[in-house]
Structure formats: structure tokens, C-alpha cells
Short mmCIF file of C-alpha atoms (C1' of nucleotides) in Angstrom, two decimals:
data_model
loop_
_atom_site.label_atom_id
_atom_site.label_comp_id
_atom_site.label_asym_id
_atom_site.label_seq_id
_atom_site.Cartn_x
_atom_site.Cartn_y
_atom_site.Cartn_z
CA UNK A 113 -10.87 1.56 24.01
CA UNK A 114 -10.61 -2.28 24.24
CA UNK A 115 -12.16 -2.20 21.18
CA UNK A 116 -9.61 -0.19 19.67
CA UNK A 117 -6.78 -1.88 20.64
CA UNK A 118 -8.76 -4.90 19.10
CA UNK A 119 -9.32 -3.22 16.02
CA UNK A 120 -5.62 -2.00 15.55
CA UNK A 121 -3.90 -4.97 16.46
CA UNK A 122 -5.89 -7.60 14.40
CA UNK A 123 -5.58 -5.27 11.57
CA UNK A 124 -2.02 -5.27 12.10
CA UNK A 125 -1.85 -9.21 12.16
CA UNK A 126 -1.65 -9.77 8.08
CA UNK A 127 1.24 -9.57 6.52
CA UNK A 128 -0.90 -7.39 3.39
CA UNK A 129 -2.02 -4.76 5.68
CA UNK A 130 1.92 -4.17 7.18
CA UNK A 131 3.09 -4.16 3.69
CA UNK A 132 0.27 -2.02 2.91
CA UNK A 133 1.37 0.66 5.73
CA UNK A 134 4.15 0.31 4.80
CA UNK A 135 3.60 1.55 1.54
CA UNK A 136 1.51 4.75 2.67
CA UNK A 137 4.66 5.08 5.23
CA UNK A 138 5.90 6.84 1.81
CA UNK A 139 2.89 8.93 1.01
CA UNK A 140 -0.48 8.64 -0.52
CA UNK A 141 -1.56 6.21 -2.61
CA UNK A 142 -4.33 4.86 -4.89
CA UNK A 143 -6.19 2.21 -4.60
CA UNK A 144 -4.50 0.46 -8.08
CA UNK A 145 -0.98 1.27 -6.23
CA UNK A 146 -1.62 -0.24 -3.67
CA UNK A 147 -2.96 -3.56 -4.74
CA UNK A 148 -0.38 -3.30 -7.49
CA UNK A 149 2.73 -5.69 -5.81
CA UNK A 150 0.08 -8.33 -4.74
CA UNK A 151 -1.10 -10.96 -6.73
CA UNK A 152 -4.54 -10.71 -5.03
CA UNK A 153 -7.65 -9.30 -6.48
CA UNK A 154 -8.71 -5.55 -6.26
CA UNK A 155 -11.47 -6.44 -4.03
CA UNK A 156 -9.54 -8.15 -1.76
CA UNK A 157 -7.28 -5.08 -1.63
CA UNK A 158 -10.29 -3.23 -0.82
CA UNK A 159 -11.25 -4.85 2.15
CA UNK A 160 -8.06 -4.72 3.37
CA UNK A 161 -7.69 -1.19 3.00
CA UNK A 162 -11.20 -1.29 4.86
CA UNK A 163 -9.85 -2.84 7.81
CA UNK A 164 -7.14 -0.94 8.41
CA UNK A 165 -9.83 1.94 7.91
CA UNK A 166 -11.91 0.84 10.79
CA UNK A 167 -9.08 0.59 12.91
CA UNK A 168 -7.88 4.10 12.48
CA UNK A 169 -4.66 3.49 10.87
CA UNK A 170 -5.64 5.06 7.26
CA UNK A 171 -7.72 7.51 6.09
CA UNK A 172 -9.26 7.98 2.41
CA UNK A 173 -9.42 11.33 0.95
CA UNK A 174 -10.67 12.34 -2.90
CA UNK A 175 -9.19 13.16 -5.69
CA UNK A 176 -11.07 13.29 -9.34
CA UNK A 177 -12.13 10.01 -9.41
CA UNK A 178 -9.66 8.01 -6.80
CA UNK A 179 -9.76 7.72 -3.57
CA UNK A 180 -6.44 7.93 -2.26
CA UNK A 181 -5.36 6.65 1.47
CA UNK A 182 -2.70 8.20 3.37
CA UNK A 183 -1.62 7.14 7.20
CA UNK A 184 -3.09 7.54 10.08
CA UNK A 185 -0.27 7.45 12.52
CA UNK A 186 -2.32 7.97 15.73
CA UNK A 187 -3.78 4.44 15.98
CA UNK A 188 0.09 3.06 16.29
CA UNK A 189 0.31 5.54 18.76
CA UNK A 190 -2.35 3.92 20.63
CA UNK A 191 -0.34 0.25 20.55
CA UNK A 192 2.66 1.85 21.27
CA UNK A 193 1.11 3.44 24.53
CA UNK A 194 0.28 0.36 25.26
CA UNK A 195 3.27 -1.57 24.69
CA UNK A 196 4.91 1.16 26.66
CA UNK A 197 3.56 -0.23 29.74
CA UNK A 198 5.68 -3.23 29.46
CA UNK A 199 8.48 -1.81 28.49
CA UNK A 200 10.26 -2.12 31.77
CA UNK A 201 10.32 -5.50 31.60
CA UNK A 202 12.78 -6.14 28.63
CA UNK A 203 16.17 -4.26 30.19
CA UNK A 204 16.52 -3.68 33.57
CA UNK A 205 16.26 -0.17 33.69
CA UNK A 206 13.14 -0.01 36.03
CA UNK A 207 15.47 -2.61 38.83
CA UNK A 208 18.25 -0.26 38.63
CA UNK A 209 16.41 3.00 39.11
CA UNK A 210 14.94 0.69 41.89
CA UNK A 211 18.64 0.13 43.35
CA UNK A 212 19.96 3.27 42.39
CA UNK A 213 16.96 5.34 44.76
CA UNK A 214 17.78 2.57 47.50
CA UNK A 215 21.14 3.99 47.90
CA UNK A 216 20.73 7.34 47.05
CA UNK A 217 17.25 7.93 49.82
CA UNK A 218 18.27 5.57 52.12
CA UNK A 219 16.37 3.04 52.35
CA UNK A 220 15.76 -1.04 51.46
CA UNK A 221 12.68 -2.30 49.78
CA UNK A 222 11.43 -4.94 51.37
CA UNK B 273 9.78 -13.11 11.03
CA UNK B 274 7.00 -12.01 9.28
CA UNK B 275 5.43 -15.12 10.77
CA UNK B 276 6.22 -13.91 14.26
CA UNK B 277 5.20 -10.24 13.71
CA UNK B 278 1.50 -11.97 12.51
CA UNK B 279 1.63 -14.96 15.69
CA UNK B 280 2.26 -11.56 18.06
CA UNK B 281 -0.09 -9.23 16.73
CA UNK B 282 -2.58 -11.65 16.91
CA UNK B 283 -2.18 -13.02 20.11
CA UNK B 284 -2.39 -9.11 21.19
CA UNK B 285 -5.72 -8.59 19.54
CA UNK B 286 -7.75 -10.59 22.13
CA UNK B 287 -9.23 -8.48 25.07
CA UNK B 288 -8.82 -12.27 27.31
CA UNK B 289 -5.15 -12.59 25.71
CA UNK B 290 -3.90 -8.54 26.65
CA UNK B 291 -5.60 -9.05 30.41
CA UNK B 292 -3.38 -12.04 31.22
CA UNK B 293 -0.68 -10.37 29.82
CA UNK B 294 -1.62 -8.14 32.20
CA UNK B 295 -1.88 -9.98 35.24
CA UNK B 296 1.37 -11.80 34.28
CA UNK B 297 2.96 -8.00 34.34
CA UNK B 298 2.44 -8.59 38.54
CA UNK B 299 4.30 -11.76 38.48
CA UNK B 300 4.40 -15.65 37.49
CA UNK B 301 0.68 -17.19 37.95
CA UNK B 302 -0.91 -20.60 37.64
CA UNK B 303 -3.72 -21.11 35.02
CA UNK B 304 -6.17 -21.62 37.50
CA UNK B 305 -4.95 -17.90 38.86
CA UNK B 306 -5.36 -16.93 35.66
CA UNK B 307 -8.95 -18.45 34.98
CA UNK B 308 -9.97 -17.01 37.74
CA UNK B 309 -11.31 -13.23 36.96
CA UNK B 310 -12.99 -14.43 33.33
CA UNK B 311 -16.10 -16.28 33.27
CA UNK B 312 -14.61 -18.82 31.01
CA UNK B 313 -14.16 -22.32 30.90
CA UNK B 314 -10.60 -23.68 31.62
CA UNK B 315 -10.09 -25.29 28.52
CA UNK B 316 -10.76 -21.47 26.83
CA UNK B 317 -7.97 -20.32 29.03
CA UNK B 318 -5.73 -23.15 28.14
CA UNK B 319 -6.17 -21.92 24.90
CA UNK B 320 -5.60 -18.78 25.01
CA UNK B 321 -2.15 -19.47 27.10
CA UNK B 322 -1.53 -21.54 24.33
CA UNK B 323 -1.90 -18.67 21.49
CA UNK B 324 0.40 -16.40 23.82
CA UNK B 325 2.95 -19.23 24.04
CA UNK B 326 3.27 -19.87 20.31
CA UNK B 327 4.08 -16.56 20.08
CA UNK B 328 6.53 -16.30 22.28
CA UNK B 329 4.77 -13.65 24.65
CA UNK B 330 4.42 -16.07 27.56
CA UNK B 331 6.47 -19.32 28.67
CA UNK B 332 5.42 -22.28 31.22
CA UNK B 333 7.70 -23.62 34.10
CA UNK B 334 6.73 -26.51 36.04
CA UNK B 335 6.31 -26.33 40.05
CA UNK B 336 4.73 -29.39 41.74
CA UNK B 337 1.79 -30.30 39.60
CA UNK B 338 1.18 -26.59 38.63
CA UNK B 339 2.19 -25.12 35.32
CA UNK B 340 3.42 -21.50 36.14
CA UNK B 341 2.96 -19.04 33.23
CA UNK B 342 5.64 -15.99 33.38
CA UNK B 343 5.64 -13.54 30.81
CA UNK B 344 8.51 -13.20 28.15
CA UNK B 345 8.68 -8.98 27.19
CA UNK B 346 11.23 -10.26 24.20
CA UNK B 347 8.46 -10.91 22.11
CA UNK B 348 6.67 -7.07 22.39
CA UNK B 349 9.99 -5.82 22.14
CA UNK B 350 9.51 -7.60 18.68
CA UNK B 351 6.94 -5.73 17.53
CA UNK B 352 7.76 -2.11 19.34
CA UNK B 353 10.66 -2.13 16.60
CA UNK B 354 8.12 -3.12 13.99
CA UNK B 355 6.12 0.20 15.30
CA UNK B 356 9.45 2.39 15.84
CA UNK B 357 9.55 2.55 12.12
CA UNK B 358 6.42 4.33 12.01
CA UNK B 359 7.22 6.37 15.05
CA UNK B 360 8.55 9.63 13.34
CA UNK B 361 4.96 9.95 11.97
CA UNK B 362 3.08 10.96 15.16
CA UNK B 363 4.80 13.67 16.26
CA UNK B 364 7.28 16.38 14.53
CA UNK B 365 10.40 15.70 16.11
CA UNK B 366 11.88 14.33 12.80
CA UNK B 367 11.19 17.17 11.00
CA UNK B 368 12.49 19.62 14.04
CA UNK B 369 15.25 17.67 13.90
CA UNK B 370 15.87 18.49 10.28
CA UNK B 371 15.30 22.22 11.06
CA UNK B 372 17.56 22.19 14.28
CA UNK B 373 20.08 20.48 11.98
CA UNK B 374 19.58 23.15 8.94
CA UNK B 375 20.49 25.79 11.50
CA UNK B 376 22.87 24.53 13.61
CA UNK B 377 25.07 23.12 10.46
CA UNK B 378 23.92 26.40 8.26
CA UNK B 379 22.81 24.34 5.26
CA UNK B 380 18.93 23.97 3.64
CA UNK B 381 17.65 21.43 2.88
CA UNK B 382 15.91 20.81 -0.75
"C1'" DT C 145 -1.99 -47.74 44.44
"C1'" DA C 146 -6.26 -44.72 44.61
"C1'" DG C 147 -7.97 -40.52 44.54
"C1'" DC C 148 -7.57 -35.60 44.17
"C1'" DT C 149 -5.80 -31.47 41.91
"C1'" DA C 150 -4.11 -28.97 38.00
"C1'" DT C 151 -3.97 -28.66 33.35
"C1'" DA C 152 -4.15 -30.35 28.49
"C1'" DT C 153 -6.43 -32.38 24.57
"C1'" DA C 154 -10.35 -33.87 21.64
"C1'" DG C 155 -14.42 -32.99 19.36
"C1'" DC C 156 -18.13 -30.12 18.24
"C1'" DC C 157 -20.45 -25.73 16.93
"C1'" DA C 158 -21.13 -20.85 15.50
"C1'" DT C 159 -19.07 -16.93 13.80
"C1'" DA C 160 -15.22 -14.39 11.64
"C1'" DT C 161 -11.82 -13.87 8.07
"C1'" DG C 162 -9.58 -13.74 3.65
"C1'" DG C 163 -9.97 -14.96 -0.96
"C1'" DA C 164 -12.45 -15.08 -5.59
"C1'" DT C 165 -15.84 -13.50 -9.24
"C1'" DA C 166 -19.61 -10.65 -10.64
"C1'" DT C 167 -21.76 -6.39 -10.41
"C1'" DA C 168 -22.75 -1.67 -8.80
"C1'" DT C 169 -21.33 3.06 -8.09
"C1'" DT C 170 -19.01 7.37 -8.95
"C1'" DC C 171 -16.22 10.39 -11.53
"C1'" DT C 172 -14.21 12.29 -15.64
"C1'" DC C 173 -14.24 13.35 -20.31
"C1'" DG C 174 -15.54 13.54 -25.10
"C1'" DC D 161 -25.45 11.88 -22.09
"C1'" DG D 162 -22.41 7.64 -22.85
"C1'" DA D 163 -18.07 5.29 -22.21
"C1'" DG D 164 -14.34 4.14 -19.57
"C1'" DA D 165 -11.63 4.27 -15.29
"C1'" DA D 166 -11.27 3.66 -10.29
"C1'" DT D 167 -13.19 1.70 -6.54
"C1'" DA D 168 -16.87 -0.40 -3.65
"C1'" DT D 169 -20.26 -3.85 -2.61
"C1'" DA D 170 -22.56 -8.48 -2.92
"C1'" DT D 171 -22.16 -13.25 -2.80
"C1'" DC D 172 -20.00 -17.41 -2.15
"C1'" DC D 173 -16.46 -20.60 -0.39
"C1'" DA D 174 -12.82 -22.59 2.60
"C1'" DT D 175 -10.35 -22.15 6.62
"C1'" DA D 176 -9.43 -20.10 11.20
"C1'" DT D 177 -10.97 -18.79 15.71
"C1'" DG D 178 -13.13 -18.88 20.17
"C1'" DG D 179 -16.30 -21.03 23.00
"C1'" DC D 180 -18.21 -25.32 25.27
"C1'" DT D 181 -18.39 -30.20 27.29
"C1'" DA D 182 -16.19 -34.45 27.96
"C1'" DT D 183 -12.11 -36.78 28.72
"C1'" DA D 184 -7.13 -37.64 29.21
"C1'" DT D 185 -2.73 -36.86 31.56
"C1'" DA D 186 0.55 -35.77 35.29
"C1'" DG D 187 1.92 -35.16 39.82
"C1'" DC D 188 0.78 -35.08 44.82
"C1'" DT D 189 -0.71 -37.34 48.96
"C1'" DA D 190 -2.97 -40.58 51.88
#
DNA sequence: TAGCTATATAGCCATATGGATATATTCTCG
DNA sequence: CGAGAATATATCCATATGGCTATATAGCTA
């Protein structure tokens, strides 16, 4: 599960993979589509798409003879679970429900 | 920005780096507090704080001759917007939404 | 000021990563 | 089956990363 998160977020860290994502956020695509607004090489397209394979966040299916990837949006779930647990920290939501169940039960925190 | 989404993903996809983050969840903590539960040198944690300041996850204060780490949530905020664009994907409510809409409003969609 | 504590920096090493080119593989189609 | 298209794999290279030990720096405290 550590491993996972691993996988997803260091996949995530390259500006080629987000833009590929983003990409399949707007349905399948080849391989050659893909690579197609980067100057890199096909191969290094390839291993991107690899990495982002491993981690769960695309999938390849098969179709006459290309191998198009689509999105696998339950490995952002994942991070976003994760995130989630920090959440609280960036508004002040979780000290006002805090202040607000003070006054409504009662009672001080100490 | 792009810069920062890469710095913060990064950061995240180190086992070491997401357990500080987690013990900095409880609360401000020295390095040596922070050493403590890895069987790592201190210069390794040094440099890990050091990844998670430069991307803005963490920040250092300065009590006595301790340098206090607290965490700073602005920076996974960052990149749970970066995910939020993706978020429609993992469940149906988007298209529900469409359907509620299509009734409610009595028009199709194409 | 001297020494102790807390932390940072420097230098070194092994492995990982991202890129390229060359080549292999797998389909499709004539 | 043979050729061409789409993609994958192999190899190589340069740089980045994560770890260590040794050492430097900064602030207390006697």
C-alpha cells in the first residue's frame, strides 16, 4: 500500500506523465497520439506510458494493431484518500466543529 | 507551477518523506523528534526535511538552538486541485448530475 | 570562553531515472 | 507469406536521488 502510494505519486512527479493524463482525461488514445505534442522519442513515450502503467493510473487495451491506453481513475483515488487526511488542516473547519460541539454539548476541551 | 506540482509530488513519493508528514499532522517537532522512529542517519533526515521544505510542504521556526519543523497543508491543497480535475472520473456523480439535470430541466442531452 | 547539544553541509558511493538510438515484436493487409 | 505500421525492448549515457561518514555551524550553559 506504501508501495502504491510510491508508485502513484512518483509517477505523477513529471510534467510528461500529467500532460499525458491529461490527455487520456479526454478518452483513449494511441500510443503515436500520445507522444505526438512532445518532442521526445517514441520510446521514451513508452516508458512513460509504462510508469504510469505500473502505478495503476492507465490501462492498455487492443485494438488491430495499437494498443490504446485509457485512465485509470482509481489510483488518484488512492492519493486523494490520502490527501484527505490532511485536509483539515488548510481551513479551519475541523477547529470550528471543535468550538461549535463545545457550546452546543457543554463542555471545554482541555 | 508546473515546477511546484513536480517539487510536491515528489517530495510525497518517499515512504520517510509521507511519515513525517505524518507525525508533523500531531504537531510542530524537532528533527531529532523526527529522526527518532527511522533507523536513519541524521544527515538522511536533514535531507529529507529539506526536500519537504523546497516544496513548500513543511517550514522551520527557530526555538532555542532547536529548529522546529511545522507542517504547511497549503502546499497539498496544491496538488488536491491538480487531482479535483480528475475527480469526476471515479465515481458517476457527473454523469447523475447530467441525468438529474435532463429531468429536472426536461431537456436531453445529445 | 569552552564544551555540549542540535542541526546543517560536504563529499562519496550505489542505484534509479529519463533520454537517445537501434532493434525486436506483433498485427494488418495485399 | 512479405511489407509496412504501431509499439515494445535492449543498450547506453548523463544526471538525480538517497544513504553514509566526517565535519562545520549555531546557540545554550557552566
Amino acid at each position: 500500500m506504501d508501495d502504491q502510494l510510491d508508485a502513484i505519486f512518483s509517477a505523477l512527479a513529471d510534467p510528461t506523465r500529467r500532460a499525458i493524463l491529461g490527455r487520456l482525461a479526454k478518452g483513449k488514445a494511441t500510443v503515436a497520439e500520445l507522444a505526438d505534442p512532445f518532442a521526445l522519442s517514441q520510446p521514451a513515450i513508452s516508458k512513460h506510458l509504462k510508469v504510469l502503467e505500473q502505478a495503476g493510473l492507465i490501462r492498455s487495451g487492443r485494438e488491430a494493431n495499437s494498443r490504446p491506453r485509457v485512465l485509470e481513475p482509481a489510483a488518484l483515488k488512492t492519493i486523494a484518500d490520502w490527501i484527505a487526511d490532511y485536509t483539515r488542516f488548510w481551513d479551519q473547519s475541523f477547529d470550528r466543529l471543535d468550538d461549535y460541539l463545545s457550546k452546543v454539548q457543554g463542555y471545554e476541551n482541555d
